[in-house]
Each structure stands twice: as structure tokens, then as C-alpha cells.
Amino acid sequence: MDESAKLVEVSSLSFAHEQGGQAQQILHNVSLHISAGEVTVLTGPSGSGKSTLLTIVGGLRSAFEGSVNVLGTELIGAPSATLVKTRRRIGFVFQQHNLSDALTVAQNIQMGLQHSGGHRRPDAAERITDIATQLGLRDHLKKYPDQLSGGQQQRAGIARALVGRPQLVLADEPTASLDKRTSESVMALFDELASRGGAVVLVTHDKRILDQADRVLSLEDGKVVPTADVMIEDAGKVLGKLMSSEPARLRRLLGYAHGLAQVAVADGKVVAEERAVIRQSLLDRGVLQPREVDLVMELALAQADAIGTDFLGSEDRNQLAAALRDVAEADERVVEAELRTIEKLLS
Ligand code: ADP
Ligand code: MG
């Protein structure tokens, strides 16, 4: 299947809760897409609408405005039979594990197969054992939920969601009560599902998981906000890592990128065609992966755009002079080359 296929496309979605006869607007004009092959993290403060959005995408709640296309089906205004059919193709992991107390772990996991219509498969028993083993539940299959720890219950909920190998998984804080090792194995399962052309959307605040996501979407007050902070942090990490693995090659590439960027910004604006040429030229050098090249290019463009000190006020200029000297003195010896550079920058 097409790797970049959009499994979920939400456009201009608005949603309100009725409360005491009054409508409380929860989601405002939300637009986003989820592509096959990706693990997307949905983050944001408590009450920002993450769970609400997940239940709408999962066909568990009907919304009234906008468009929500999931696995090729428009959910807004769809009859309940359509919602049910779409739900069967989705694996849900809820904040509360929602296991049935009257069933054993194995039976609960089997419910997941039944949900997806796969319980009559000849390999059903094998699939249940496999997923339980991957989540460290093999020795607990015959137990009832109340005989398990909180973390084990949560893992059983995850096993139930994944056993039918759904194309789309929606998970609401699935690793909240899991230790580091277990949450890593859950992420590995999610990655595997994505690499088979599926997609995972997971709500989390867990820093370790944010770092592993292919994409991060942030909700604030029911609106999608740019994840600049997250991106900048990632960018710093990527560059730091590259710099320590191949310092000489990366420095040469940065110099090269910088030269190209200065030409691009010379006329005061950077157009898409210029970006494309720079990108290709950097890729041709064979030092970095495409995503890393994009990062280097955007940094070089941003930097080239800010180059020169003409725009500084006199106050800023004094501050810059002091900061430049601090940098030069940081290694406790100031050399001629450093002084010349400072002079040039301040001239
Ligand atoms: P999050 O998952 O980001 O913490 P939610 O989607 O659960 O946020 O909730 C978003 C907002 O919707 C909150 O202000 C919450 O109080 C409100 N809300 C959630 N469910 C209901 C409901 N059934 N009726 C009325 N308001 C609700
Ligand atoms: Mg929530």
C-alpha cells in the first residue's frame, strides 16, 4: 500500500458538549491528517480536548461540523452501521483499561479478535499467545483482571487492541502506569504496526515517548497549535548527535549550506524553488538523511536571514559586543583570530 496514504483526514472539525442546556465548545476548527507508516503523538494540557478528538476519530461519538475521514469513510453524518463498521478496523486503548472483570486475560484479548472479526482465524490462539508474550503477560493468561497489577491490566488492554492487527490504533495515555522497559516494548509494537502500513495516534505527556514519535501534534483549548518547542528541542538533539558522530563532514556541510542560503536570501525572500535547489544540493553531498538535510537547510536560511548587525539598536550592539567577548574568553585564552572576528562583526 501507498506509504504516504492518509488514514485519517480531519478538516475544520468543531465539536461542542451540551452541559445544562448550554453548548460548551470543545474543539475549534481542528484540521489534521494521520499518514500510514507513522506513530503520531497527540499532546497538550489536560482538558484541551485530546480524548474528545480521539473518540470522534474512532467513531465513538458523532460530531456535527466539519469533515472526519477515517480509513476512507466520512464519519460526519454517517449512519450508525457505518460507524460500527469503521470501529471494527480500529484498535482502541483507553485511559481506563476497560477490561471485562468476568473474563480471563486470554478471553479479554480474544474479545479484541472478535471486535475485528478475526476470532475464527485458524491462528487465533497463536495470535493471543504471541501478543501476550510480547507484552509480558504469558504467565497471566488464565488470571482475571482483579488478580493483575495496574500495569499488567494496562498491558492486557493494549494486547486486546493490537491482537486483531488493526490498521489504525487510537491510544489514550497507554503508557501512563508502565515502567520504562514496558513502555519501550509497547512503543516497539506500535512502530512495528506503523511499519506494516498502519498508523498509531497516541495521547501522552511522556517525554520519552515524545522523543520517539514520528510526528507530534499539540492541542490547546481545542485548537491545534504549532509544536515549535518540541521541534526546536528535537533539532538541537539531532544536530548534537550528528556533530559528535561526524564533526568534520558536518561542519563542511554547514558551511556549504550557509553559502547557498546567503544567495537565496540576498533578494530578501526565499521561494520554494530556491529551497528545492538547496535541498537537492545538500542531499547530493551524501552526508545527511533527507530529514536532517531539511533541518540544516532551514537553520542556514534562518541564520542567513539574520546575518549582519545593521538591524541592532545601540543597546543590543553593546550587549552583542559583551557576549562576543564572553564567548572568546570562554576557553580562557583569546586569540588574534577571535579578536579579528569580533571586530568584523561589530564594524
Ligand atoms: P483531555 O483529554 O485533553 O484532557 P477532554 O477531551 O477529556 O480533554 O475534555 C475536553 C473538555 O471537554 C474539558 O473541558 C471537559 O471538561 C469537557 N468534557 C469532556 N467530556 C464531557 C462531557 N461528557 N460533557 C461535558 N463536557 C465534557
Ligand atoms: Mg484525556
PDB file of N, CA, C and O and ligand atoms in Angstrom, residues 50-51 95 172-173 203, ligand 2:
ATOM      1  N   LYS A  50      -8.084  16.377  23.887  1.00  0.00           N
ATOM      2  CA  LYS A  50      -7.408  15.242  23.251  1.00  0.00           C
ATOM      3  C   LYS A  50      -8.300  13.995  23.218  1.00  0.00           C
ATOM      4  O   LYS A  50      -8.451  13.369  22.173  1.00  0.00           O
ATOM      5  N   SER A  51      -8.864  13.658  24.370  1.00  0.00           N
ATOM      6  CA  SER A  51      -9.703  12.450  24.420  1.00  0.00           C
ATOM      7  C   SER A  51     -10.940  12.617  23.542  1.00  0.00           C
ATOM      8  O   SER A  51     -11.358  11.678  22.856  1.00  0.00           O
ATOM      9  N   GLN A  95      -7.880   5.142  28.371  1.00  0.00           N
ATOM     10  CA  GLN A  95      -7.194   5.612  29.566  1.00  0.00           C
ATOM     11  C   GLN A  95      -7.438   4.622  30.714  1.00  0.00           C
ATOM     12  O   GLN A  95      -6.519   4.183  31.381  1.00  0.00           O
ATOM     13  N   ASP A 172      -5.195   6.259  24.276  1.00  0.00           N
ATOM     14  CA  ASP A 172      -5.283   7.406  25.182  1.00  0.00           C
ATOM     15  C   ASP A 172      -4.416   7.152  26.409  1.00  0.00           C
ATOM     16  O   ASP A 172      -4.780   6.354  27.268  1.00  0.00           O
ATOM     17  N   GLU A 173      -3.274   7.796  26.485  1.00  0.00           N
ATOM     18  CA  GLU A 173      -2.311   7.628  27.577  1.00  0.00           C
ATOM     19  C   GLU A 173      -2.050   6.152  27.900  1.00  0.00           C
ATOM     20  O   GLU A 173      -2.228   5.721  29.038  1.00  0.00           O
ATOM     21  N   VAL A 203      -2.146   9.583  22.703  1.00  0.00           N
ATOM     22  CA  VAL A 203      -2.148  10.740  23.587  1.00  0.00           C
ATOM     23  C   VAL A 203      -1.160  10.453  24.702  1.00  0.00           C
ATOM     24  O   VAL A 203      -1.224   9.392  25.325  1.00  0.00           O
TER      25      VAL A 203
HETATM   26 MG    MG B   2      -7.966  12.812  28.158  1.00  0.00          MG
END
